[in-house]
Amino acid sequence: TYDILKREYKGRKHSALTYIKAKLRCWDRRIDQVTPHWDLVAHQLLMPPAAHDVHANPHSLWTEVDEATNWEGEAHLLAGPTIWFPKGTVQHWAIRQVAAFAQVVLADKLGVAVHLVAHAPGRIAHTADFHVHLLCTARVITTTGLGVFAQDVFTDGCQTRCKAAWDAWWSANPQP
């Protein structure tokens, strides 16, 4: 699946930080203080090489995304491809491969920050499969902060391109 979060949609205002908190199931604290709980298996922030260390704190980064998104201009906050795995997939291997894919293909190549969030719904007696969200900033991260709009994450065909890139990565790195 591939979600795109806009600043406003059908009259409802959105926040990247609130969206991330919902994915992390942590409405009452800073997201940089979240540890695995409920169905949350793991989360980590992956940064492009040019990013300044100040942007490596996920709570600060998503707060800046909310504050810096222009209400009158570009309305996108983040893109969120989700990669689903069938029962029997070794979760730690899947997380390792998704993190490597996100770092190389999304963060390094496209220049966006990627917040990886892994869920194992079976831990809370839910029937959904294990999956990993890749929550990407709408803008490139530079040494000075948020840069230009990341066209490749949002333009037509982005979902198809992302899936094709992931399928190629997974087939080249099969589960042992």
PDB file of N, CA and C in Angstrom, residues 4 13 15 18 27 37 39 47 51-52 59-60 65 75 78 105 107 112 118 122 146 169 173:
ATOM      1  N   ILE A   4      -0.390   8.818   1.043  1.00  0.00           N
ATOM      2  CA  ILE A   4       0.173  10.160   0.927  1.00  0.00           C
ATOM      3  C   ILE A   4      -0.614  11.054   1.874  1.00  0.00           C
ATOM      4  N   LYS A  13      -7.613  19.125   8.518  1.00  0.00           N
ATOM      5  CA  LYS A  13      -6.196  19.449   8.627  1.00  0.00           C
ATOM      6  C   LYS A  13      -5.438  18.264   9.237  1.00  0.00           C
ATOM      7  N   SER A  15      -1.417  16.559  10.517  1.00  0.00           N
ATOM      8  CA  SER A  15      -0.103  16.822  11.091  1.00  0.00           C
ATOM      9  C   SER A  15       0.761  15.584  10.888  1.00  0.00           C
ATOM     10  N   THR A  18       1.445  13.970  14.346  1.00  0.00           N
ATOM     11  CA  THR A  18       0.296  13.207  14.846  1.00  0.00           C
ATOM     12  C   THR A  18       0.162  11.885  14.101  1.00  0.00           C
ATOM     13  N   TRP A  27       0.577   8.418  21.749  1.00  0.00           N
ATOM     14  CA  TRP A  27      -0.064   9.721  21.713  1.00  0.00           C
ATOM     15  C   TRP A  27       0.349  10.616  22.888  1.00  0.00           C
ATOM     16  N   HIS A  37       6.179  -1.874  21.887  1.00  0.00           N
ATOM     17  CA  HIS A  37       5.049  -2.199  22.754  1.00  0.00           C
ATOM     18  C   HIS A  37       3.875  -2.579  21.861  1.00  0.00           C
ATOM     19  N   ASP A  39       1.741  -3.859  19.260  1.00  0.00           N
ATOM     20  CA  ASP A  39       2.164  -4.531  18.027  1.00  0.00           C
ATOM     21  C   ASP A  39       3.373  -3.862  17.368  1.00  0.00           C
ATOM     22  N   MET A  47      18.369   8.533   7.579  1.00  0.00           N
ATOM     23  CA  MET A  47      18.625   9.868   7.039  1.00  0.00           C
ATOM     24  C   MET A  47      19.505   9.812   5.795  1.00  0.00           C
ATOM     25  N   ALA A  51      22.173  15.049   5.375  1.00  0.00           N
ATOM     26  CA  ALA A  51      21.416  15.593   6.504  1.00  0.00           C
ATOM     27  C   ALA A  51      22.333  15.985   7.656  1.00  0.00           C
ATOM     28  N   HIS A  52      22.002  17.079   8.294  1.00  0.00           N
ATOM     29  CA  HIS A  52      22.724  17.524   9.482  1.00  0.00           C
ATOM     30  C   HIS A  52      22.251  16.681  10.671  1.00  0.00           C
ATOM     31  N   HIS A  59      11.439  13.217  16.599  1.00  0.00           N
ATOM     32  CA  HIS A  59      10.427  14.147  17.104  1.00  0.00           C
ATOM     33  C   HIS A  59      10.668  15.555  16.541  1.00  0.00           C
ATOM     34  N   SER A  60      11.917  15.977  16.563  1.00  0.00           N
ATOM     35  CA  SER A  60      12.265  17.297  16.024  1.00  0.00           C
ATOM     36  C   SER A  60      12.033  17.366  14.526  1.00  0.00           C
ATOM     37  N   VAL A  65       8.772  19.378   9.971  1.00  0.00           N
ATOM     38  CA  VAL A  65       7.968  19.142   8.767  1.00  0.00           C
ATOM     39  C   VAL A  65       6.622  19.849   8.897  1.00  0.00           C
ATOM     40  N   ALA A  75       1.363  21.126  -0.514  1.00  0.00           N
ATOM     41  CA  ALA A  75       0.509  20.638   0.564  1.00  0.00           C
ATOM     42  C   ALA A  75       0.925  19.283   1.133  1.00  0.00           C
ATOM     43  N   LEU A  78       4.003  13.912   3.891  1.00  0.00           N
ATOM     44  CA  LEU A  78       4.786  12.677   3.836  1.00  0.00           C
ATOM     45  C   LEU A  78       4.153  11.669   2.903  1.00  0.00           C
ATOM     46  N   VAL A 105      17.699   3.170  -1.396  1.00  0.00           N
ATOM     47  CA  VAL A 105      16.818   3.598  -2.487  1.00  0.00           C
ATOM     48  C   VAL A 105      16.080   4.898  -2.182  1.00  0.00           C
ATOM     49  N   ALA A 107      16.434   7.100   1.083  1.00  0.00           N
ATOM     50  CA  ALA A 107      17.210   8.147   1.757  1.00  0.00           C
ATOM     51  C   ALA A 107      18.427   8.576   0.930  1.00  0.00           C
ATOM     52  N   VAL A 112      15.413  11.860   0.954  1.00  0.00           N
ATOM     53  CA  VAL A 112      14.369  12.054   1.963  1.00  0.00           C
ATOM     54  C   VAL A 112      14.715  11.314   3.252  1.00  0.00           C
ATOM     55  N   ALA A 118       7.754  -0.861  12.161  1.00  0.00           N
ATOM     56  CA  ALA A 118       7.380  -2.263  11.936  1.00  0.00           C
ATOM     57  C   ALA A 118       6.303  -2.707  12.921  1.00  0.00           C
ATOM     58  N   GLY A 122      -0.095  -9.795  15.044  1.00  0.00           N
ATOM     59  CA  GLY A 122      -0.327 -11.050  15.762  1.00  0.00           C
ATOM     60  C   GLY A 122       0.010 -10.952  17.242  1.00  0.00           C
ATOM     61  N   LEU A 146      15.009  21.355   5.623  1.00  0.00           N
ATOM     62  CA  LEU A 146      14.130  20.852   4.581  1.00  0.00           C
ATOM     63  C   LEU A 146      14.403  21.590   3.278  1.00  0.00           C
ATOM     64  N   TRP A 169      14.553  -5.542  -4.961  1.00  0.00           N
ATOM     65  CA  TRP A 169      15.417  -5.651  -3.783  1.00  0.00           C
ATOM     66  C   TRP A 169      15.169  -6.972  -3.052  1.00  0.00           C
ATOM     67  N   ASN A 173      17.595 -10.307  -2.364  1.00  0.00           N
ATOM     68  CA  ASN A 173      17.983 -10.572  -0.959  1.00  0.00           C
ATOM     69  C   ASN A 173      16.943 -11.485  -0.317  1.00  0.00           C
TER      70      ASN A 173
END
